[in-house]
Short mmCIF file of C-alpha atoms in Angstrom, two decimals:
data_model
loop_
_atom_site.label_atom_id
_atom_site.label_comp_id
_atom_site.label_asym_id
_atom_site.label_seq_id
_atom_site.Cartn_x
_atom_site.Cartn_y
_atom_site.Cartn_z
CA UNK A 398 -21.93 20.11 -22.83
CA UNK A 399 -24.34 17.51 -21.96
CA UNK A 400 -22.50 13.39 -22.52
CA UNK A 401 -22.76 10.33 -20.55
CA UNK A 402 -20.53 9.95 -18.42
CA UNK A 403 -19.84 7.50 -14.19
CA UNK A 404 -20.85 7.96 -11.07
CA UNK A 405 -19.80 6.58 -8.20
CA UNK A 406 -22.13 5.34 -4.98
CA UNK A 407 -20.23 5.94 -2.16
CA UNK A 408 -22.74 3.91 -0.01
CA UNK A 409 -21.32 0.74 -2.18
CA UNK A 410 -17.73 1.86 -2.46
CA UNK A 411 -16.20 -0.60 -1.15
CA UNK A 412 -12.37 0.59 -1.51
CA UNK A 413 -10.94 -2.43 -2.82
CA UNK A 414 -9.07 0.24 -6.12
CA UNK A 415 -10.33 -2.37 -9.38
CA UNK A 416 -11.98 0.20 -10.78
CA UNK A 417 -8.31 2.55 -10.46
CA UNK A 418 -7.16 -0.46 -11.86
CA UNK A 419 -8.98 -0.61 -14.57
CA UNK A 420 -9.26 2.98 -15.66
CA UNK A 421 -7.29 3.36 -18.62
CA UNK A 422 -7.45 6.68 -18.80
CA UNK A 423 -6.23 8.19 -14.78
CA UNK A 424 -9.91 9.37 -14.17
CA UNK A 425 -10.69 7.47 -11.29
CA UNK A 426 -8.43 8.34 -7.50
CA UNK A 427 -9.51 6.71 -3.35
CA UNK A 428 -10.31 10.10 -1.05
CA UNK A 429 -11.50 9.51 2.31
CA UNK A 430 -10.80 5.46 0.96
CA UNK A 431 -13.52 5.32 -1.31
CA UNK A 432 -13.18 6.07 -5.72
CA UNK A 433 -13.91 8.57 -6.95
CA UNK A 434 -13.99 10.88 -10.52
CA UNK A 435 -11.42 13.01 -10.34
CA UNK A 436 -11.60 14.55 -13.65
CA UNK A 437 -14.73 14.52 -16.03
CA UNK A 438 -12.59 15.57 -18.41
CA UNK A 439 -10.63 12.47 -17.96
CA UNK A 440 -13.65 9.84 -18.16
CA UNK A 441 -13.93 9.06 -21.87
CA UNK A 442 -17.59 7.52 -21.19
CA UNK A 443 -17.04 3.52 -22.36
CA UNK A 444 -17.32 2.34 -18.45
CA UNK A 445 -13.63 -0.39 -18.73
CA UNK A 446 -14.39 0.47 -14.11
CA UNK A 447 -18.14 -0.64 -14.40
CA UNK A 448 -17.58 -4.96 -14.87
CA UNK A 449 -14.46 -4.93 -12.48
CA UNK A 450 -16.69 -3.37 -8.53
CA UNK A 451 -17.85 -6.88 -7.13
CA UNK A 452 -20.43 -4.46 -5.83
CA UNK A 453 -21.95 -2.87 -8.11
CA UNK A 454 -21.57 0.36 -6.86
CA UNK A 455 -20.47 1.88 -10.60
CA UNK A 456 -22.32 3.21 -13.52
CA UNK A 457 -24.07 5.48 -16.13
CA UNK A 458 -25.39 9.12 -15.77
CA UNK A 459 -25.56 11.65 -18.37
CA UNK A 460 -25.88 14.82 -16.66
CA UNK A 461 -23.62 18.36 -18.03
CA UNK A 462 -20.06 17.95 -17.73
CA UNK A 463 -16.50 19.23 -19.57
CA UNK A 464 -15.96 17.10 -22.44
CA UNK A 465 -13.26 13.86 -23.02
CA UNK A 466 -9.38 15.71 -23.29
CA UNK A 467 -7.24 13.26 -24.47
CA UNK A 468 -4.42 15.65 -24.56
CA UNK A 469 -5.05 16.50 -20.41
CA UNK A 470 -4.73 12.49 -19.60
CA UNK A 471 -1.70 12.28 -21.59
CA UNK A 472 -0.44 15.54 -19.58
CA UNK A 473 -1.73 12.78 -16.41
CA UNK A 474 -1.27 9.42 -17.54
CA UNK A 475 2.47 11.09 -18.26
CA UNK A 476 2.98 12.51 -15.25
CA UNK A 477 2.36 9.16 -13.18
CA UNK A 478 4.66 7.19 -15.14
CA UNK A 479 7.08 9.66 -14.14
CA UNK A 480 6.51 8.67 -10.30
CA UNK A 481 8.99 5.63 -9.01
CA UNK A 482 8.82 2.40 -10.61
CA UNK A 483 7.01 4.17 -12.88
CA UNK A 484 3.48 3.02 -10.32
CA UNK A 485 0.94 5.72 -9.03
CA UNK A 486 1.07 2.15 -6.57
CA UNK A 487 4.47 3.53 -5.12
CA UNK A 488 3.18 6.85 -3.38
CA UNK A 489 2.80 6.66 0.29
CA UNK A 490 0.87 7.29 1.66
CA UNK A 491 -1.97 6.70 5.02
CA UNK A 492 -5.15 3.59 5.10
CA UNK A 493 -7.94 4.55 6.49
CA UNK A 494 -9.91 1.69 8.37
CA UNK A 495 -13.43 1.10 7.67
CA UNK A 496 -15.86 -1.17 8.13
CA UNK A 497 -14.69 -4.48 5.58
CA UNK A 498 -17.88 -6.32 5.83
CA UNK A 499 -20.08 -6.28 1.46
CA UNK A 500 -22.48 -8.07 0.77
CA UNK A 501 -23.41 -11.85 0.72
CA UNK A 502 -23.65 -11.46 -3.84
CA UNK A 503 -20.45 -9.44 -4.26
CA UNK A 504 -17.49 -12.03 -5.49
CA UNK A 505 -14.41 -11.26 -3.62
CA UNK A 506 -14.49 -11.91 0.87
CA UNK A 507 -12.32 -9.21 2.75
CA UNK A 508 -10.87 -9.82 6.55
CA UNK A 509 -10.31 -6.69 8.18
CA UNK A 510 -6.45 -5.71 7.64
CA UNK A 511 -4.15 -3.96 9.65
CA UNK A 512 -1.65 -2.56 7.05
CA UNK A 513 -1.55 0.69 8.02
CA UNK A 514 -0.03 2.74 5.16
CA UNK A 515 2.07 2.21 1.74
CA UNK A 516 4.23 1.55 0.35
CA UNK A 517 5.62 -1.37 2.18
CA UNK A 518 8.47 -2.59 0.79
CA UNK A 519 12.44 -1.01 1.58
CA UNK A 520 13.14 -0.01 -1.21
CA UNK A 521 10.29 1.65 -1.74
CA UNK A 522 9.64 2.88 1.57
CA UNK A 523 10.27 7.26 1.35
CA UNK A 524 12.88 7.76 4.55
CA UNK A 525 10.96 10.48 5.45
CA UNK A 526 7.39 9.77 5.05
CA UNK A 527 4.90 11.22 8.01
CA UNK A 528 4.28 7.81 9.18
CA UNK A 529 7.60 7.12 10.33
CA UNK A 530 7.99 9.83 12.52
CA UNK A 531 6.77 7.58 16.33
CA UNK A 532 5.87 4.92 14.70
CA UNK A 533 7.00 1.57 15.74
CA UNK A 534 7.88 -0.06 13.18
CA UNK A 535 8.55 -3.51 11.59
CA UNK A 536 11.03 -5.12 9.43
CA UNK A 537 9.36 -8.31 8.12
CA UNK A 538 10.82 -10.70 5.96
CA UNK A 539 8.10 -10.75 2.98
CA UNK A 540 7.42 -15.04 3.93
CA UNK A 541 6.89 -14.47 7.31
CA UNK A 542 3.42 -13.37 7.01
CA UNK A 543 2.88 -16.48 5.16
CA UNK A 544 4.74 -18.61 7.57
CA UNK A 545 2.49 -17.23 10.50
CA UNK A 546 -1.24 -17.62 10.17
CA UNK A 547 -2.20 -14.80 12.75
CA UNK A 548 0.34 -12.60 11.30
CA UNK A 549 -1.28 -9.07 10.80
CA UNK A 550 -2.73 -9.79 14.53
CA UNK A 551 0.50 -10.46 15.79
CA UNK A 552 2.57 -8.37 13.87
CA UNK A 553 1.80 -5.75 11.66
CA UNK A 554 -1.69 -4.16 13.77
CA UNK A 555 -0.19 -1.42 15.93
CA UNK A 556 3.06 -0.65 13.19
CA UNK A 557 4.43 0.55 10.12
CA UNK A 558 5.95 -2.39 7.99
CA UNK A 559 8.67 -2.86 5.65
CA UNK A 560 8.93 -5.59 4.32
CA UNK A 561 11.53 -7.84 2.37
CA UNK A 562 14.15 -10.47 0.62
CA UNK A 563 17.77 -10.25 0.84
CA UNK A 564 18.48 -13.34 -0.93
CA UNK A 565 16.26 -12.38 -3.49
CA UNK A 566 16.16 -8.26 -4.25
CA UNK A 567 20.26 -8.80 -3.84
CA UNK A 568 20.73 -5.40 -1.70
CA UNK A 569 21.36 -3.47 1.09
CA UNK A 570 18.84 -2.56 2.81
CA UNK A 571 20.57 -1.41 5.81
CA UNK A 572 21.29 1.92 3.90
CA UNK A 573 17.15 3.12 3.73
CA UNK A 574 16.44 1.67 7.09
CA UNK A 575 19.78 4.10 8.82
CA UNK A 576 17.74 7.36 6.73
CA UNK A 577 14.74 6.09 8.32
CA UNK A 578 15.61 5.67 11.68
CA UNK A 579 18.13 9.21 11.12
CA UNK A 580 15.19 11.54 10.05
CA UNK A 581 12.40 9.91 12.37
CA UNK A 582 11.52 9.50 15.93
CA UNK A 583 11.13 4.80 15.85
CA UNK A 584 9.99 4.19 18.81
CA UNK A 585 10.82 0.55 18.68
CA UNK A 586 12.05 -2.20 16.66
CA UNK A 587 10.61 -6.08 16.33
CA UNK A 588 12.46 -8.05 13.34
CA UNK A 589 10.08 -11.24 11.76
CA UNK A 590 11.82 -13.02 10.50
CA UNK A 591 12.06 -17.02 8.58
CA UNK A 592 14.70 -19.56 10.54
CA UNK A 593 16.39 -20.30 6.92
CA UNK A 594 19.98 -19.04 6.64
CA UNK A 595 19.23 -16.41 4.49
CA UNK A 596 16.76 -14.62 6.07
CA UNK A 597 19.37 -13.35 8.97
CA UNK A 598 20.53 -10.82 5.42
CA UNK A 599 17.39 -8.48 6.98
CA UNK A 600 18.60 -9.37 10.90
CA UNK A 601 21.73 -7.89 10.26
CA UNK A 602 20.80 -4.90 8.46
CA UNK A 603 18.62 -4.11 10.92
CA UNK A 604 21.73 -4.16 13.64
CA UNK A 605 24.27 -2.45 10.66
CA UNK A 606 21.09 0.88 11.10
CA UNK A 607 20.92 1.05 14.17
CA UNK A 608 24.84 1.25 14.60
CA UNK A 609 24.84 3.85 11.67
CA UNK A 610 21.95 6.02 12.87
CA UNK A 611 23.91 5.85 16.69
CA UNK A 612 20.22 6.04 17.65
CA UNK A 613 19.33 3.57 20.95
CA UNK A 614 16.28 2.18 20.31
CA UNK A 615 14.55 -0.16 21.27
CA UNK A 616 14.63 -4.09 19.30
CA UNK A 617 13.48 -8.03 18.93
CA UNK A 618 13.84 -10.15 16.63
CA UNK A 619 11.00 -12.91 16.12
CA UNK A 620 11.73 -16.38 14.16
CA UNK A 621 8.67 -17.83 12.36
CA UNK A 622 9.58 -21.91 12.16
CA UNK A 623 8.08 -23.72 8.08
CA UNK A 624 5.54 -25.09 9.90
CA UNK A 625 4.39 -22.01 11.63
CA UNK A 626 5.68 -21.39 14.90
CA UNK A 627 6.83 -18.73 16.87
CA UNK A 628 10.33 -18.02 19.10
CA UNK A 629 12.82 -15.42 20.56
CA UNK A 630 16.32 -15.41 18.03
#
C-alpha cells in the first residue's frame, strides 16, 4: 500500500539518538552510528520523531510501504521490556567514532567523546562483553569526570570505562569486577577516584577483584581533588 512514512537523510544525521528515544513504536534504531527506520510496519506515520531532530534529517515521504502493524509493535516493545532494567539503553555495544561537526543552525552542540562502549555503569555492563577482551580498563568514580576538566582526553581515551558510586549504589562492585577480570584478558587497570573518603570503596573493589581473580595485572590509582587536581594514590 502507498502511505506517508518517515525517511531519514543519512548525510544529515549526526547520530544523536533523539529520534530513537522519541519514537514510541521502536521503529527507529541505530546502525553504523546513524539513525535508521528499522521496519516500515513499525512506523505509524505520525512523526513524533520529526520535531526532536536538531538537523532536520527526518521528513515524510509517500511511498509503497507495509501497513502499520500494531500487534508487531506491541510484540517488539515487549521484547525490549525484557532487557535489563526494561531499558534498551542497557544493551552493550561499541561506539563508532565520527566527525561531530554539525551545522551552525542546529540547536545542539557536540564535542568529540572518547567513550568507546556502552553501557558504563558497573552494575549494567555484561562481564563477557567483547569490548573487554584485551582492554585497558578504567574504573572510575562517577564524580571524577566532573572534577577533572580533561577527563575524556586524560582517562577515557584508549580505555574501556566503567563507573560507579560506592556510597550511593550500596552494592559490592568487586563481584562484577572479578567476573570481568576472570572472563577477559585485561591489559591494565586505572582507578580514577575522588579524594573524599567514601570513594575509597571503588579502590577497594578493584583490589578485591584482583585478588579474587588471581591475575597479575598492572594497575594504578589516580585521585581527583575537588578543585580539579590529580595526584597519585
